[in-house]
Short mmCIF file of C-alpha atoms and ligand atoms in Angstrom, two decimals:
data_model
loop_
_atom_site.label_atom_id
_atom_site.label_comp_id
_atom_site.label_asym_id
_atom_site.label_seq_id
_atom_site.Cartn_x
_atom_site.Cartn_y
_atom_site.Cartn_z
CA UNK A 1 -13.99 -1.85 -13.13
CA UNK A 2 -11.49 -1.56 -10.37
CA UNK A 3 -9.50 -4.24 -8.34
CA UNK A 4 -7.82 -3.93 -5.36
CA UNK A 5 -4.90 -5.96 -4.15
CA UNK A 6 -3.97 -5.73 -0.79
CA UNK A 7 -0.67 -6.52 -0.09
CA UNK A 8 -0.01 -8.39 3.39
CA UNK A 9 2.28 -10.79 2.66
CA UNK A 10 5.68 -9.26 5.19
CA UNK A 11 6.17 -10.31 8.01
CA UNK A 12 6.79 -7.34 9.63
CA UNK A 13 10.23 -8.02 11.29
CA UNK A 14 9.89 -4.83 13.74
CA UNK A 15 6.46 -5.76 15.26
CA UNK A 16 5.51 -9.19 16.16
CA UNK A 17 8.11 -12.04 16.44
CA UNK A 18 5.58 -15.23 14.75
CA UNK A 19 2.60 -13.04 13.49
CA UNK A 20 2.93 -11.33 9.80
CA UNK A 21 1.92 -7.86 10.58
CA UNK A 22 -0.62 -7.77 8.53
CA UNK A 23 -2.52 -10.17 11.27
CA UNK A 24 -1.80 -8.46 13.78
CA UNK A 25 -5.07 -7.42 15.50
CA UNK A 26 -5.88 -3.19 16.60
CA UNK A 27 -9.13 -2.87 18.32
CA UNK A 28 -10.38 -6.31 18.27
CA UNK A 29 -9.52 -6.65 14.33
CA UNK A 30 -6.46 -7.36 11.98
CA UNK A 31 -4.54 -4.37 9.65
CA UNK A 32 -6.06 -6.45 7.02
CA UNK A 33 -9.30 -6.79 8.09
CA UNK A 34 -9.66 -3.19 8.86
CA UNK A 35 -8.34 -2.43 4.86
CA UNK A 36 -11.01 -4.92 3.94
CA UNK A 37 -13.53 -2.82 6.28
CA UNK A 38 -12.79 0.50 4.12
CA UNK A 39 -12.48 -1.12 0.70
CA UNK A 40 -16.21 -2.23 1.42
CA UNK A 41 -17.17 1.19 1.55
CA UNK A 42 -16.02 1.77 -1.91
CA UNK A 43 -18.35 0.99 -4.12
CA UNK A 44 -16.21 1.47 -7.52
CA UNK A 45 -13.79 -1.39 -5.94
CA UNK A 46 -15.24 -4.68 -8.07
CA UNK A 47 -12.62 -7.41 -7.42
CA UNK A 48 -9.98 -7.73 -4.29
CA UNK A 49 -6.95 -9.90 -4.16
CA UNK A 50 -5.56 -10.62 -0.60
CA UNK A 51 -1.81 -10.97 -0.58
CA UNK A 52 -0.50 -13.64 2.65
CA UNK A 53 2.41 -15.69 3.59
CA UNK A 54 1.95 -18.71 2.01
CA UNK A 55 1.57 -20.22 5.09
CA UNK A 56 -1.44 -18.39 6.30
CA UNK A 57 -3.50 -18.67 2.46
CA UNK A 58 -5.77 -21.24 3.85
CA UNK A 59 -6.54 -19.08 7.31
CA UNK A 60 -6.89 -15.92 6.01
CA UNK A 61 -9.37 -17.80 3.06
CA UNK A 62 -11.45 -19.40 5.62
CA UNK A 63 -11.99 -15.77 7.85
CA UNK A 64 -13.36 -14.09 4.82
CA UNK A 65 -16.87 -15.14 4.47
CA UNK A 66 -18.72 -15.33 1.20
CA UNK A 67 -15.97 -14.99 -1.24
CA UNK A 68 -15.03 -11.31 -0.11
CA UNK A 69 -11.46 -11.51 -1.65
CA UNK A 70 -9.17 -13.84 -3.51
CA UNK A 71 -6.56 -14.79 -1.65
CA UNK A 72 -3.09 -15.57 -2.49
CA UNK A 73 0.65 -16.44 -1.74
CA UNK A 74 2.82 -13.20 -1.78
CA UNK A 75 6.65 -13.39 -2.98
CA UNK A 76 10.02 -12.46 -0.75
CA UNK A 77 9.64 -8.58 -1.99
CA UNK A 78 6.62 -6.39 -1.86
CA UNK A 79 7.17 -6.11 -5.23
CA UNK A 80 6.83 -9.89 -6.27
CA UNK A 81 3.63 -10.03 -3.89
CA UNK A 82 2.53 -7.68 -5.75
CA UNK A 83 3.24 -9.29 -8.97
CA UNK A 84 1.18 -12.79 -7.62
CA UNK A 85 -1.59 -9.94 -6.95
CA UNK A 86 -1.62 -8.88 -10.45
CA UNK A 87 -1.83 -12.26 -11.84
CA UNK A 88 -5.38 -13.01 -10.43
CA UNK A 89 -6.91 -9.50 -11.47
CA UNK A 90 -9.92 -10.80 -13.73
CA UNK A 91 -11.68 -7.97 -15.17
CA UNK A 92 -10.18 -5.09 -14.04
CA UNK A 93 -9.24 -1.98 -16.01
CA UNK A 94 -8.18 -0.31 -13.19
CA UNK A 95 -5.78 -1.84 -10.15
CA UNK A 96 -5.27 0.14 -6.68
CA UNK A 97 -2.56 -1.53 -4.62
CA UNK A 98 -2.39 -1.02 -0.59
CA UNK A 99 -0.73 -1.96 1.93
CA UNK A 100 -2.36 -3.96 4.89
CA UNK A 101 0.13 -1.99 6.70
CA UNK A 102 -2.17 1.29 6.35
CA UNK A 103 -5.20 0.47 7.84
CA UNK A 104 -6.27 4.05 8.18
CA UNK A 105 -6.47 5.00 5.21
CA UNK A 106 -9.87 6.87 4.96
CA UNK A 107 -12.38 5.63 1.93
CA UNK A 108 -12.17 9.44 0.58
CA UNK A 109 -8.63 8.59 -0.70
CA UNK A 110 -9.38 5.41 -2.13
CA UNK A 111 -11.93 7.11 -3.90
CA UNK A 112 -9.27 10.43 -5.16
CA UNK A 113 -6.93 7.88 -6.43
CA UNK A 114 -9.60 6.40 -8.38
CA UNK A 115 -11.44 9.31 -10.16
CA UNK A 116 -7.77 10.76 -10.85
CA UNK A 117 -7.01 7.68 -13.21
CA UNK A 118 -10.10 8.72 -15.04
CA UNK A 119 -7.21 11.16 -16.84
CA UNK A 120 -3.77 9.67 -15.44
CA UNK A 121 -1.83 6.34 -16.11
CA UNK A 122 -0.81 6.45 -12.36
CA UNK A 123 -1.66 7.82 -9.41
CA UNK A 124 -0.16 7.91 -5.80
CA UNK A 125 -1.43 9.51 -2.71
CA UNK A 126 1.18 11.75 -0.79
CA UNK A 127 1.45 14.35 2.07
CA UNK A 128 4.07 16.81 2.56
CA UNK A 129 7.06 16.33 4.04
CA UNK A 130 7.54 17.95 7.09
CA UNK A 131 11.09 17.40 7.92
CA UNK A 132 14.15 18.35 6.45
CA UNK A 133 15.57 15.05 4.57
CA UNK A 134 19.15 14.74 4.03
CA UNK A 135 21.54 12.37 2.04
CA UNK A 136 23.88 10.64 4.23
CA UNK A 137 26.90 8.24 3.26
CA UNK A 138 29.41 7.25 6.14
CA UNK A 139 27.94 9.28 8.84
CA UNK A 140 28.01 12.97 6.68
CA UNK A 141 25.66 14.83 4.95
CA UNK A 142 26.25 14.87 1.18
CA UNK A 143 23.22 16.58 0.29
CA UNK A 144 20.25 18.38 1.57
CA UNK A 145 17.09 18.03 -1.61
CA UNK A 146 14.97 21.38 -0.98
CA UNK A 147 11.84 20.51 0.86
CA UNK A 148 9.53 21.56 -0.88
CA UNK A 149 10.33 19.50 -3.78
CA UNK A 150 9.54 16.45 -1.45
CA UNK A 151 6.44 14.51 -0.81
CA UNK A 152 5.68 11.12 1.40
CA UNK A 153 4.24 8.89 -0.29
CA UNK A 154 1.25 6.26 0.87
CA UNK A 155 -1.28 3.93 -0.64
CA UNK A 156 -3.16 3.12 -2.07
CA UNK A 157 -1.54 3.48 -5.61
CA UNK A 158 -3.62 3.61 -8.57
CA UNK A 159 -2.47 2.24 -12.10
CA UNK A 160 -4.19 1.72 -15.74
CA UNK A 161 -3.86 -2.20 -15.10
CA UNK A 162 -2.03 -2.31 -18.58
CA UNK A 163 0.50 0.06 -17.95
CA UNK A 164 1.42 -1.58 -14.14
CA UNK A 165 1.42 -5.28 -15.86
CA UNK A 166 3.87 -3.73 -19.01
CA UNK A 167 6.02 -2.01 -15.85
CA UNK A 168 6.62 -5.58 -13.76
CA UNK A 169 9.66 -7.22 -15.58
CA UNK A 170 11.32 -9.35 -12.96
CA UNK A 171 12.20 -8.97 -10.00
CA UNK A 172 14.37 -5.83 -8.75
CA UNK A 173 15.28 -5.38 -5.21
CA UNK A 174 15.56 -1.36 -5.64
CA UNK A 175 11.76 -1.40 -6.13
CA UNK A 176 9.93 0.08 -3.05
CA UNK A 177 6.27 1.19 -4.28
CA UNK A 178 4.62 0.18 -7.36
CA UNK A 179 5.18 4.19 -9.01
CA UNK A 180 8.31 3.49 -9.01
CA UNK A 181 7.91 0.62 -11.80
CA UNK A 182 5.77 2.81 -14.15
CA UNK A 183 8.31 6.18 -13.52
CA UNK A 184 10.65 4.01 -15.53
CA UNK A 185 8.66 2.64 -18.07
CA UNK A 186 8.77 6.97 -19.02
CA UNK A 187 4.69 6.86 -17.66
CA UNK A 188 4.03 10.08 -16.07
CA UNK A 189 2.79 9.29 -12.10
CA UNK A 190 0.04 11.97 -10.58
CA UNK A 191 -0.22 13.30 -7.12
CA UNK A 192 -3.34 13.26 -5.74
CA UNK A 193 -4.32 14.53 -1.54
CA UNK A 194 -3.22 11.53 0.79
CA UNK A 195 -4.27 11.35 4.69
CA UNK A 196 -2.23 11.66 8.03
CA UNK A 197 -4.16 8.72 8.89
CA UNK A 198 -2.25 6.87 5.87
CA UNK A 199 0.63 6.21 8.02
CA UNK A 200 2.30 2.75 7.82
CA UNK A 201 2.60 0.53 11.16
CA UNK A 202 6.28 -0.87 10.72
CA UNK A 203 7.44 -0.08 14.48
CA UNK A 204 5.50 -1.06 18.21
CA UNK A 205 5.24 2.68 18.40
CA UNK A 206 3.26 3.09 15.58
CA UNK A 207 1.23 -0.02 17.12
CA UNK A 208 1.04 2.09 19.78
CA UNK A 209 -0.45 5.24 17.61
CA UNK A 210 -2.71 3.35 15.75
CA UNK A 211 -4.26 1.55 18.83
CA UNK A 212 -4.69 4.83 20.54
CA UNK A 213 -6.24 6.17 17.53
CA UNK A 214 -8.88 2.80 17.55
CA UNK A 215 -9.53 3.39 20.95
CA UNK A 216 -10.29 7.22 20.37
CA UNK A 217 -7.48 9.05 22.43
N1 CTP B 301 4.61 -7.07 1.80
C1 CTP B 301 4.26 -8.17 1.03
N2 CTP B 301 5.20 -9.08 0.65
C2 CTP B 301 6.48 -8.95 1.05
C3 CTP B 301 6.87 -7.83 1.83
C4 CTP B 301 5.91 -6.89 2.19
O1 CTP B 301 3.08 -8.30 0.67
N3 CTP B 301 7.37 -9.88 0.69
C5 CTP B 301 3.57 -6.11 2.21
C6 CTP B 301 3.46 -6.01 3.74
O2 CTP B 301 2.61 -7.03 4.24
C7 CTP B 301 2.91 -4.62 3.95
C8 CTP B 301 3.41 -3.85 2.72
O3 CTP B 301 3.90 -4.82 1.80
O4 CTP B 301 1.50 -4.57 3.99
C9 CTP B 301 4.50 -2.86 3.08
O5 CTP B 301 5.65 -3.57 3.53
P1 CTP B 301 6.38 -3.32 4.92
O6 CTP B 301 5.70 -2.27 5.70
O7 CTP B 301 7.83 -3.24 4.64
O8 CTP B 301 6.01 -4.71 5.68
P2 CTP B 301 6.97 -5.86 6.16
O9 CTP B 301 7.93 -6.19 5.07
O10 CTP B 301 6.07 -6.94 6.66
O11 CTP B 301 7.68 -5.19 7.43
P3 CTP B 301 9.24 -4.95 7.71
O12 CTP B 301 9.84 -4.38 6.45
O13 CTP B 301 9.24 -4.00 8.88
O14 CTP B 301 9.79 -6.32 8.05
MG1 MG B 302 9.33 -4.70 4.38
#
């Protein structure tokens, strides 16, 4: 049994001034509604908890016909929405959490993350990096990590749902992605084959991308 939680609770300070990005609409539909879209097509997904601005539970609720999703109030971090997320996954043994912010994200990786944790605690999606990424303090370089060594990472992030729960222990502002919580609790985290098409809308130029990519330029 697998659950989803999709986290869409920012609101997206770089993109649209009133609208949490996650409702902001490509090609006629929102980033949320086009995660939903894909998550439909995988048929191992059992259970899916919508993350929201509290403000915009009772909207989001009434646009999803027939019980598709719970949804929920997120917290001021990812991290905390993603803890409210975790708190209404019923019979899961298995949790993938996504961000609404990756609409793209083809079904073929939801579906890799999933039969990896067949064998693996944890499991993130990643592509390599193809710049060079350097350490900067005050303007200079202080170091440069060998590239190769270095992977992007995306969602959706796959975890047993006993070792994610064991990993949340309050709140922690360093926290960017859910690996990051099991890494410490010593759990070893598995790379799986993520997607260019993973990429995360946080600017109006990736708006831009991703509507040119709906509208099939
Ligand atoms: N998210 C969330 N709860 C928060 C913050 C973020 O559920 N308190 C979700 C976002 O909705 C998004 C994902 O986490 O789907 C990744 O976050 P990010 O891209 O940083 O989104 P925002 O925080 O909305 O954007 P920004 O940081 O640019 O303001
Ligand atoms: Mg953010």
């Amino acid at each position: 049994m697998t659950a989803l939680i999709l986290v869409a609770a920012g609101s997206g300070t770089r993109l649209a001034a009133g609208v949490p990005k996650a409702l902001v609409e490509v090609g006629g539909r929102s980033l949320l509604q086009h995660c939903l879209d894909t998550a439909a097509k995988v048929s191992r997904i059992s259970e899916i908890v919508v993350v929201v601005p509290a403000a915009h539970v009772a909207e989001v609720a009434a646009s999803l016909h027939g019980g598709q999703a719970d949804v929920v109030a997120g917290g001021q971090t990812r991290d905390a929405s993603v803890r409210e997320g975790l708190a209404q996954v019923r019979n899961a043994d298995v949790v993938l959490v996504h961000d609404a912010a990756r609409p793209f994200v083809p079904a073929e990786v939801y579906e890799r993350v999933i039969d990896a944790l067949v064998d693996a605690q944890a499991v993130v999606p990643a592509v390599p990096v193809v710049d060079t990424i350097k350490r900067v303090r005050d303007g200079i370089v202080v170091d440069t990590p060998q590239r190769d060594d270095l992977v992007a990472v995306q969602t959706p992030q796959g975890f047993r749902v006993g070792a994610l729960l064991a990993a949340h222990d309050g709140d922690d502002p360093g926290v960017t992605d859910d690996a990051m919580r099991v890494e410490r609790a010593g759990i070893p985290v598995r790379v799986v084959a993520g997607s260019p098409h993973g990429f995360k809308i946080t600017t109006p130029f990736d708006l831009a991308v991703a509507t040119a990519m709906v509208e099939g330029h």
